[in-house]
GROMACS .gro file of C-alpha atoms in nm:
model
  407
    1UNK     CA    1  -1.742   0.205   9.709
    2UNK     CA    2  -1.385   0.229   9.839
    3UNK     CA    3  -1.449   0.072  10.180
    4UNK     CA    4  -1.211  -0.215  10.248
    5UNK     CA    5  -0.992  -0.148   9.946
    6UNK     CA    6  -0.617  -0.116   9.974
    7UNK     CA    7  -0.432   0.195   9.869
    8UNK     CA    8  -0.296   0.006   9.568
    9UNK     CA    9  -0.645  -0.098   9.455
   10UNK     CA   10  -0.762   0.262   9.482
   11UNK     CA   11  -0.467   0.380   9.275
   12UNK     CA   12  -0.542   0.118   9.007
   13UNK     CA   13  -0.906   0.230   8.992
   14UNK     CA   14  -0.793   0.591   8.953
   15UNK     CA   15  -0.559   0.492   8.669
   16UNK     CA   16  -0.843   0.308   8.496
   17UNK     CA   17  -1.074   0.609   8.521
   18UNK     CA   18  -0.810   0.838   8.375
   19UNK     CA   19  -0.712   0.598   8.096
   20UNK     CA   20  -1.068   0.515   7.989
   21UNK     CA   21  -1.306   0.771   8.141
   22UNK     CA   22  -1.603   0.642   7.939
   23UNK     CA   23  -1.576   0.305   8.117
   24UNK     CA   24  -1.739   0.212   8.445
   25UNK     CA   25  -1.514  -0.014   8.650
   26UNK     CA   26  -1.727  -0.319   8.567
   27UNK     CA   27  -1.685  -0.246   8.193
   28UNK     CA   28  -1.323  -0.353   8.218
   29UNK     CA   29  -1.432  -0.719   8.254
   30UNK     CA   30  -1.781  -0.715   8.096
   31UNK     CA   31  -1.690  -0.965   7.819
   32UNK     CA   32  -1.532  -1.210   8.067
   33UNK     CA   33  -1.254  -1.302   7.824
   34UNK     CA   34  -1.050  -1.442   8.112
   35UNK     CA   35  -1.288  -1.739   8.126
   36UNK     CA   36  -1.179  -1.876   7.789
   37UNK     CA   37  -0.839  -1.716   7.745
   38UNK     CA   38  -0.653  -2.032   7.852
   39UNK     CA   39  -0.848  -2.233   7.593
   40UNK     CA   40  -0.764  -1.975   7.325
   41UNK     CA   41  -0.395  -1.982   7.419
   42UNK     CA   42  -0.371  -2.360   7.413
   43UNK     CA   43  -0.522  -2.375   7.064
   44UNK     CA   44  -0.255  -2.159   6.903
   45UNK     CA   45   0.010  -2.287   6.664
   46UNK     CA   46   0.360  -2.145   6.713
   47UNK     CA   47   0.364  -2.021   6.352
   48UNK     CA   48   0.068  -2.000   6.115
   49UNK     CA   49  -0.015  -1.819   5.791
   50UNK     CA   50  -0.334  -1.729   5.610
   51UNK     CA   51  -0.365  -1.635   5.245
   52UNK     CA   52  -0.663  -1.589   5.017
   53UNK     CA   53  -0.450  -1.751   4.747
   54UNK     CA   54  -0.509  -2.083   4.927
   55UNK     CA   55  -0.810  -1.982   5.144
   56UNK     CA   56  -0.651  -2.174   5.425
   57UNK     CA   57  -0.473  -2.137   5.756
   58UNK     CA   58  -0.184  -2.375   5.808
   59UNK     CA   59   0.158  -2.399   5.968
   60UNK     CA   60   0.272  -2.556   5.639
   61UNK     CA   61   0.210  -2.242   5.430
   62UNK     CA   62   0.515  -2.025   5.352
   63UNK     CA   63   0.572  -1.791   5.644
   64UNK     CA   64   0.706  -1.438   5.600
   65UNK     CA   65   0.868  -1.444   5.944
   66UNK     CA   66   1.195  -1.637   5.939
   67UNK     CA   67   1.347  -1.792   6.251
   68UNK     CA   68   1.718  -1.742   6.308
   69UNK     CA   69   1.976  -1.849   6.562
   70UNK     CA   70   2.202  -1.576   6.697
   71UNK     CA   71   2.507  -1.701   6.507
   72UNK     CA   72   2.320  -1.737   6.177
   73UNK     CA   73   2.324  -1.368   6.091
   74UNK     CA   74   2.585  -1.099   6.139
   75UNK     CA   75   2.465  -0.836   5.893
   76UNK     CA   76   2.131  -0.657   5.923
   77UNK     CA   77   2.131  -0.598   5.547
   78UNK     CA   78   2.056  -0.968   5.501
   79UNK     CA   79   1.722  -0.928   5.679
   80UNK     CA   80   1.475  -0.905   5.392
   81UNK     CA   81   1.163  -0.919   5.608
   82UNK     CA   82   1.034  -0.976   5.963
   83UNK     CA   83   1.228  -1.231   6.166
   84UNK     CA   84   1.270  -1.383   6.509
   85UNK     CA   85   1.627  -1.403   6.639
   86UNK     CA   86   1.697  -1.631   6.933
   87UNK     CA   87   1.914  -1.564   7.239
   88UNK     CA   88   2.043  -1.212   7.177
   89UNK     CA   89   2.024  -1.129   7.552
   90UNK     CA   90   2.216  -1.447   7.637
   91UNK     CA   91   2.500  -1.400   7.389
   92UNK     CA   92   2.528  -1.026   7.443
   93UNK     CA   93   2.525  -1.076   7.820
   94UNK     CA   94   2.232  -0.864   7.931
   95UNK     CA   95   2.189  -0.832   8.308
   96UNK     CA   96   1.817  -0.817   8.236
   97UNK     CA   97   1.815  -1.194   8.178
   98UNK     CA   98   1.833  -1.247   8.553
   99UNK     CA   99   1.726  -0.917   8.707
  100UNK     CA  100   1.404  -0.845   8.515
  101UNK     CA  101   1.224  -1.177   8.567
  102UNK     CA  102   1.273  -1.121   8.939
  103UNK     CA  103   1.054  -0.813   8.909
  104UNK     CA  104   0.761  -1.034   8.811
  105UNK     CA  105   0.807  -1.259   9.113
  106UNK     CA  106   0.928  -1.019   9.383
  107UNK     CA  107   0.889  -0.672   9.233
  108UNK     CA  108   0.650  -0.563   9.506
  109UNK     CA  109   0.948  -0.574   9.741
  110UNK     CA  110   1.222  -0.474   9.496
  111UNK     CA  111   1.424  -0.153   9.480
  112UNK     CA  112   1.189  -0.043   9.201
  113UNK     CA  113   0.870  -0.089   9.402
  114UNK     CA  114   0.802   0.285   9.437
  115UNK     CA  115   0.900   0.371   9.081
  116UNK     CA  116   0.609   0.524   8.886
  117UNK     CA  117   0.570   0.395   8.530
  118UNK     CA  118   0.330   0.481   8.250
  119UNK     CA  119   0.031   0.246   8.216
  120UNK     CA  120  -0.189   0.456   7.987
  121UNK     CA  121  -0.291   0.803   7.870
  122UNK     CA  122  -0.587   1.024   7.949
  123UNK     CA  123  -0.806   1.187   7.684
  124UNK     CA  124  -0.569   1.484   7.659
  125UNK     CA  125  -0.267   1.265   7.589
  126UNK     CA  126  -0.118   1.306   7.936
  127UNK     CA  127   0.056   1.007   8.089
  128UNK     CA  128  -0.121   0.796   8.348
  129UNK     CA  129   0.134   0.651   8.589
  130UNK     CA  130   0.121   0.389   8.862
  131UNK     CA  131   0.370   0.269   9.121
  132UNK     CA  132   0.530  -0.059   9.020
  133UNK     CA  133   0.434  -0.247   9.336
  134UNK     CA  134   0.068  -0.151   9.290
  135UNK     CA  135   0.076  -0.258   8.926
  136UNK     CA  136   0.239  -0.597   8.996
  137UNK     CA  137  -0.020  -0.674   9.262
  138UNK     CA  138  -0.294  -0.585   9.012
  139UNK     CA  139  -0.131  -0.790   8.736
  140UNK     CA  140  -0.137  -1.111   8.938
  141UNK     CA  141  -0.506  -1.107   9.025
  142UNK     CA  142  -0.695  -0.900   8.767
  143UNK     CA  143  -0.980  -1.037   8.553
  144UNK     CA  144  -0.995  -0.749   8.303
  145UNK     CA  145  -1.062  -0.822   7.937
  146UNK     CA  146  -0.779  -0.590   7.833
  147UNK     CA  147  -0.572  -0.502   8.139
  148UNK     CA  148  -0.356  -0.198   8.196
  149UNK     CA  149  -0.012  -0.236   8.036
  150UNK     CA  150   0.314  -0.069   8.142
  151UNK     CA  151   0.460   0.083   7.826
  152UNK     CA  152   0.708   0.338   7.960
  153UNK     CA  153   0.942   0.550   7.748
  154UNK     CA  154   1.103   0.742   8.037
  155UNK     CA  155   1.256   0.448   8.218
  156UNK     CA  156   1.599   0.576   8.106
  157UNK     CA  157   1.588   0.818   8.400
  158UNK     CA  158   1.679   0.510   8.605
  159UNK     CA  159   2.026   0.413   8.487
  160UNK     CA  160   2.011   0.074   8.657
  161UNK     CA  161   1.726  -0.032   8.427
  162UNK     CA  162   1.895   0.120   8.124
  163UNK     CA  163   2.223  -0.054   8.203
  164UNK     CA  164   2.051  -0.393   8.222
  165UNK     CA  165   2.044  -0.424   7.843
  166UNK     CA  166   2.216  -0.292   7.531
  167UNK     CA  167   2.083  -0.225   7.185
  168UNK     CA  168   2.147  -0.552   6.995
  169UNK     CA  169   2.462  -0.529   6.784
  170UNK     CA  170   2.254  -0.589   6.470
  171UNK     CA  171   2.045  -0.277   6.530
  172UNK     CA  172   2.293  -0.018   6.660
  173UNK     CA  173   2.296   0.181   6.336
  174UNK     CA  174   2.026   0.440   6.413
  175UNK     CA  175   2.017   0.760   6.208
  176UNK     CA  176   1.773   0.920   6.451
  177UNK     CA  177   2.058   0.901   6.700
  178UNK     CA  178   2.199   1.211   6.531
  179UNK     CA  179   1.916   1.409   6.691
  180UNK     CA  180   1.932   1.517   7.054
  181UNK     CA  181   1.731   1.320   7.310
  182UNK     CA  182   1.528   1.636   7.381
  183UNK     CA  183   1.426   1.680   7.017
  184UNK     CA  184   1.379   1.312   6.935
  185UNK     CA  185   1.031   1.162   6.987
  186UNK     CA  186   0.991   0.860   7.222
  187UNK     CA  187   1.170   0.562   7.072
  188UNK     CA  188   1.237   0.302   7.342
  189UNK     CA  189   0.998   0.145   7.590
  190UNK     CA  190   1.019  -0.076   7.898
  191UNK     CA  191   0.728  -0.322   7.894
  192UNK     CA  192   0.546  -0.513   8.167
  193UNK     CA  193   0.222  -0.672   8.055
  194UNK     CA  194  -0.035  -0.896   8.224
  195UNK     CA  195  -0.182  -1.175   8.014
  196UNK     CA  196  -0.456  -1.044   7.781
  197UNK     CA  197  -0.292  -0.700   7.759
  198UNK     CA  198  -0.125  -0.585   7.439
  199UNK     CA  199  -0.108  -0.333   7.157
  200UNK     CA  200  -0.366  -0.293   6.883
  201UNK     CA  201  -0.288  -0.314   6.512
  202UNK     CA  202  -0.060  -0.035   6.388
  203UNK     CA  203   0.247   0.056   6.186
  204UNK     CA  204   0.542   0.216   6.361
  205UNK     CA  205   0.562   0.597   6.346
  206UNK     CA  206   0.783   0.812   6.121
  207UNK     CA  207   0.876   0.521   5.893
  208UNK     CA  208   1.079   0.352   6.165
  209UNK     CA  209   1.167  -0.015   6.193
  210UNK     CA  210   1.165  -0.183   6.535
  211UNK     CA  211   1.313  -0.460   6.744
  212UNK     CA  212   1.134  -0.614   7.043
  213UNK     CA  213   1.309  -0.842   7.293
  214UNK     CA  214   1.112  -1.057   7.535
  215UNK     CA  215   1.290  -1.137   7.862
  216UNK     CA  216   1.013  -1.340   8.027
  217UNK     CA  217   0.676  -1.481   7.919
  218UNK     CA  218   0.506  -1.537   7.581
  219UNK     CA  219   0.364  -1.291   7.326
  220UNK     CA  220   0.139  -1.351   7.028
  221UNK     CA  221   0.207  -1.147   6.714
  222UNK     CA  222   0.009  -1.089   6.397
  223UNK     CA  223   0.165  -0.922   6.092
  224UNK     CA  224   0.027  -0.791   5.763
  225UNK     CA  225   0.255  -0.683   5.473
  226UNK     CA  226   0.284  -0.307   5.407
  227UNK     CA  227   0.062  -0.334   5.098
  228UNK     CA  228  -0.234  -0.451   5.307
  229UNK     CA  229  -0.527  -0.203   5.300
  230UNK     CA  230  -0.585  -0.039   5.636
  231UNK     CA  231  -0.948  -0.157   5.654
  232UNK     CA  232  -0.834  -0.521   5.630
  233UNK     CA  233  -0.563  -0.490   5.894
  234UNK     CA  234  -0.784  -0.293   6.135
  235UNK     CA  235  -1.079  -0.536   6.086
  236UNK     CA  236  -1.302  -0.275   6.252
  237UNK     CA  237  -1.612  -0.407   6.076
  238UNK     CA  238  -1.577  -0.729   6.274
  239UNK     CA  239  -1.608  -0.559   6.612
  240UNK     CA  240  -1.967  -0.622   6.718
  241UNK     CA  241  -2.189  -0.388   6.917
  242UNK     CA  242  -2.105  -0.403   7.286
  243UNK     CA  243  -1.755  -0.539   7.222
  244UNK     CA  244  -1.431  -0.354   7.274
  245UNK     CA  245  -1.155  -0.333   7.013
  246UNK     CA  246  -0.845  -0.367   7.231
  247UNK     CA  247  -0.569  -0.624   7.167
  248UNK     CA  248  -0.742  -0.918   7.338
  249UNK     CA  249  -1.066  -0.867   7.146
  250UNK     CA  250  -0.873  -0.815   6.823
  251UNK     CA  251  -0.688  -1.147   6.853
  252UNK     CA  252  -0.967  -1.354   7.004
  253UNK     CA  253  -1.268  -1.220   6.811
  254UNK     CA  254  -1.201  -0.976   6.528
  255UNK     CA  255  -0.907  -1.150   6.360
  256UNK     CA  256  -1.078  -1.493   6.345
  257UNK     CA  257  -1.387  -1.327   6.195
  258UNK     CA  258  -1.173  -1.153   5.933
  259UNK     CA  259  -1.017  -1.485   5.830
  260UNK     CA  260  -1.355  -1.658   5.817
  261UNK     CA  261  -1.498  -1.382   5.600
  262UNK     CA  262  -1.192  -1.386   5.371
  263UNK     CA  263  -1.221  -1.763   5.337
  264UNK     CA  264  -1.590  -1.733   5.252
  265UNK     CA  265  -1.547  -1.442   5.009
  266UNK     CA  266  -1.188  -1.466   4.876
  267UNK     CA  267  -1.271  -1.243   4.580
  268UNK     CA  268  -1.320  -0.954   4.825
  269UNK     CA  269  -0.977  -1.001   4.980
  270UNK     CA  270  -0.749  -1.071   4.688
  271UNK     CA  271  -0.387  -1.063   4.801
  272UNK     CA  272  -0.465  -1.080   5.174
  273UNK     CA  273  -0.181  -1.238   5.374
  274UNK     CA  274  -0.178  -1.279   5.754
  275UNK     CA  275   0.119  -1.408   5.952
  276UNK     CA  276   0.090  -1.512   6.316
  277UNK     CA  277   0.350  -1.647   6.557
  278UNK     CA  278   0.436  -1.681   6.925
  279UNK     CA  279   0.741  -1.506   7.067
  280UNK     CA  280   0.913  -1.688   7.353
  281UNK     CA  281   1.146  -1.557   7.621
  282UNK     CA  282   1.494  -1.474   7.494
  283UNK     CA  283   1.367  -1.406   7.141
  284UNK     CA  284   1.395  -1.075   6.955
  285UNK     CA  285   1.143  -0.982   6.687
  286UNK     CA  286   1.253  -0.753   6.403
  287UNK     CA  287   0.974  -0.560   6.227
  288UNK     CA  288   1.068  -0.370   5.907
  289UNK     CA  289   0.906  -0.034   5.846
  290UNK     CA  290   0.554  -0.031   5.709
  291UNK     CA  291   0.446  -0.373   5.838
  292UNK     CA  292   0.113  -0.377   6.022
  293UNK     CA  293   0.142  -0.558   6.355
  294UNK     CA  294  -0.037  -0.617   6.683
  295UNK     CA  295   0.078  -0.795   6.997
  296UNK     CA  296  -0.106  -0.988   7.269
  297UNK     CA  297   0.055  -1.101   7.595
  298UNK     CA  298  -0.026  -1.470   7.636
  299UNK     CA  299   0.128  -1.474   7.985
  300UNK     CA  300   0.268  -1.211   8.217
  301UNK     CA  301   0.561  -1.061   8.026
  302UNK     CA  302   0.854  -0.825   8.063
  303UNK     CA  303   1.070  -0.690   7.784
  304UNK     CA  304   1.205  -0.391   7.593
  305UNK     CA  305   1.152  -0.249   7.245
  306UNK     CA  306   1.305   0.027   7.036
  307UNK     CA  307   1.232   0.201   6.705
  308UNK     CA  308   1.511   0.308   6.472
  309UNK     CA  309   1.604   0.433   6.125
  310UNK     CA  310   1.883   0.270   5.929
  311UNK     CA  311   2.003   0.297   5.573
  312UNK     CA  312   2.094  -0.069   5.603
  313UNK     CA  313   1.732  -0.180   5.644
  314UNK     CA  314   1.621   0.051   5.362
  315UNK     CA  315   1.386   0.271   5.560
  316UNK     CA  316   1.559   0.609   5.522
  317UNK     CA  317   1.332   0.728   5.240
  318UNK     CA  318   1.016   0.641   5.432
  319UNK     CA  319   1.148   0.796   5.752
  320UNK     CA  320   1.246   1.121   5.580
  321UNK     CA  321   0.910   1.161   5.404
  322UNK     CA  322   0.721   1.100   5.729
  323UNK     CA  323   0.947   1.317   5.944
  324UNK     CA  324   0.956   1.624   5.719
  325UNK     CA  325   0.578   1.662   5.759
  326UNK     CA  326   0.519   1.511   6.104
  327UNK     CA  327   0.819   1.664   6.285
  328UNK     CA  328   0.913   1.982   6.098
  329UNK     CA  329   1.171   2.125   6.336
  330UNK     CA  330   1.320   1.783   6.400
  331UNK     CA  331   1.349   1.724   6.024
  332UNK     CA  332   1.549   2.045   5.980
  333UNK     CA  333   1.786   1.954   6.265
  334UNK     CA  334   1.818   1.604   6.124
  335UNK     CA  335   1.899   1.734   5.778
  336UNK     CA  336   2.174   1.956   5.919
  337UNK     CA  337   2.327   1.659   6.100
  338UNK     CA  338   2.300   1.441   5.791
  339UNK     CA  339   2.489   1.703   5.590
  340UNK     CA  340   2.773   1.677   5.840
  341UNK     CA  341   2.782   1.302   5.909
  342UNK     CA  342   2.610   1.137   5.608
  343UNK     CA  343   2.622   1.381   5.314
  344UNK     CA  344   2.493   1.121   5.068
  345UNK     CA  345   2.175   1.082   5.277
  346UNK     CA  346   2.132   1.459   5.303
  347UNK     CA  347   2.156   1.468   4.925
  348UNK     CA  348   1.895   1.193   4.904
  349UNK     CA  349   1.660   1.385   5.138
  350UNK     CA  350   1.683   1.693   4.917
  351UNK     CA  351   1.622   1.478   4.609
  352UNK     CA  352   1.304   1.344   4.770
  353UNK     CA  353   1.193   1.700   4.845
  354UNK     CA  354   1.244   1.800   4.481
  355UNK     CA  355   1.070   1.488   4.358
  356UNK     CA  356   0.762   1.568   4.565
  357UNK     CA  357   0.781   1.949   4.520
  358UNK     CA  358   0.805   1.963   4.897
  359UNK     CA  359   0.907   2.288   5.067
  360UNK     CA  360   1.032   2.249   5.425
  361UNK     CA  361   0.820   2.463   5.657
  362UNK     CA  362   1.090   2.526   5.915
  363UNK     CA  363   1.397   2.726   5.826
  364UNK     CA  364   1.575   2.922   6.104
  365UNK     CA  365   1.738   3.139   5.836
  366UNK     CA  366   1.398   3.257   5.708
  367UNK     CA  367   1.257   3.532   5.941
  368UNK     CA  368   0.916   3.526   5.774
  369UNK     CA  369   0.884   3.152   5.822
  370UNK     CA  370   1.005   3.183   6.181
  371UNK     CA  371   0.732   3.437   6.251
  372UNK     CA  372   0.470   3.197   6.113
  373UNK     CA  373   0.604   2.915   6.330
  374UNK     CA  374   0.594   3.136   6.642
  375UNK     CA  375   0.236   3.237   6.563
  376UNK     CA  376   0.136   2.873   6.519
  377UNK     CA  377   0.310   2.776   6.844
  378UNK     CA  378   0.134   3.052   7.035
  379UNK     CA  379  -0.204   2.943   6.892
  380UNK     CA  380  -0.137   2.587   7.008
  381UNK     CA  381  -0.034   2.711   7.352
  382UNK     CA  382  -0.360   2.904   7.390
  383UNK     CA  383  -0.558   2.595   7.290
  384UNK     CA  384  -0.373   2.391   7.553
  385UNK     CA  385  -0.441   2.654   7.818
  386UNK     CA  386  -0.810   2.646   7.727
  387UNK     CA  387  -0.821   2.269   7.779
  388UNK     CA  388  -0.618   2.270   8.099
  389UNK     CA  389  -0.919   2.356   8.317
  390UNK     CA  390  -1.117   2.058   8.181
  391UNK     CA  391  -0.821   1.831   8.245
  392UNK     CA  392  -0.785   1.958   8.601
  393UNK     CA  393  -1.155   1.900   8.662
  394UNK     CA  394  -1.128   1.540   8.541
  395UNK     CA  395  -0.833   1.475   8.767
  396UNK     CA  396  -1.018   1.624   9.064
  397UNK     CA  397  -1.318   1.400   8.993
  398UNK     CA  398  -1.093   1.093   8.981
  399UNK     CA  399  -0.908   1.202   9.294
  400UNK     CA  400  -1.226   1.275   9.484
  401UNK     CA  401  -1.369   0.937   9.390
  402UNK     CA  402  -1.090   0.761   9.575
  403UNK     CA  403  -0.959   0.799   9.926
  404UNK     CA  404  -0.648   0.996  10.009
  405UNK     CA  405  -0.312   0.819  10.013
  406UNK     CA  406  -0.300   0.823  10.391
  407UNK     CA  407  -0.439   0.506  10.553
   0.00000   0.00000   0.00000
């Protein structure tokens, strides 16, 4: 099966097997979405809204996503909802404006060609990585329904990539920045996506807000307000047997079916609002915390995104409530830093704890609690050790199914 294939093609096949082990290689293009993707793309309006209040889809309906020029806003507190801000990289003089698009055209021969970047995860949550030159070659000629997508959070190990951009001046207030890089969960990602790749519907973790800057290409976004029921946003009931539920299928099949069903039965979807728009190169999308969103790459794209917490965008309460349960040790460290640097926010965090009768589970000054945490950590370590053999077996299967790296 590997006769005549290049080393890069074999590495891509290995990445696919690790990322989606239940798929045969032909399953990646079984729906042949590439055949009508261009038609789908050409039929899109730049901005459109749907509401069961009008049972209609139209670019003339009020749109929750405002469009702003760079010089139209200087204070993040004035952002009351999602927005698209034009030309931040241009006015803030990012080197990425010129250097990153070159990766799409000549990356196979660039200084980054041997850099390994994350393009997926295996069933155990371990990163699946691929060399950039192999990925770019795959990107230009693949026919997959939902291709592999570079979404790498460790690109900061390469200072040249990190120095190519700066956090936009509007979004530099980040309360999670009080936490060490080692303790903080992944929060910034370098993105390279083939057309038809993307991210499925979700809300950002730990109550964070996000900004997403596109350096080259076009992306399609869909947003649902925070009050939207999960079952509406996910639209899982509109994924038919034999279909996948990745970003391309969500935008091209599931979302249109949701809107048709809501138009036919508006009484079942009272209050449903859907906002769609196309992001162009040089534009930065701001997503407040709690908003459901999904993204589809309409063309080959390259960009960067980052999650953050800021009192100025009113997401501290949400972030604290999520973090104190989801990241117990991190929450304690964060609270200690807040007491030192932002005492009024530390006071607010403790007020939220009292309001919810919440007792923090991690306290380094409590020996009994520390013992419980060590016991829990040891239990988790044993579980990981138990699964390590299965993971090694899977990797051996994938490795044995491809040829060695040597020609």
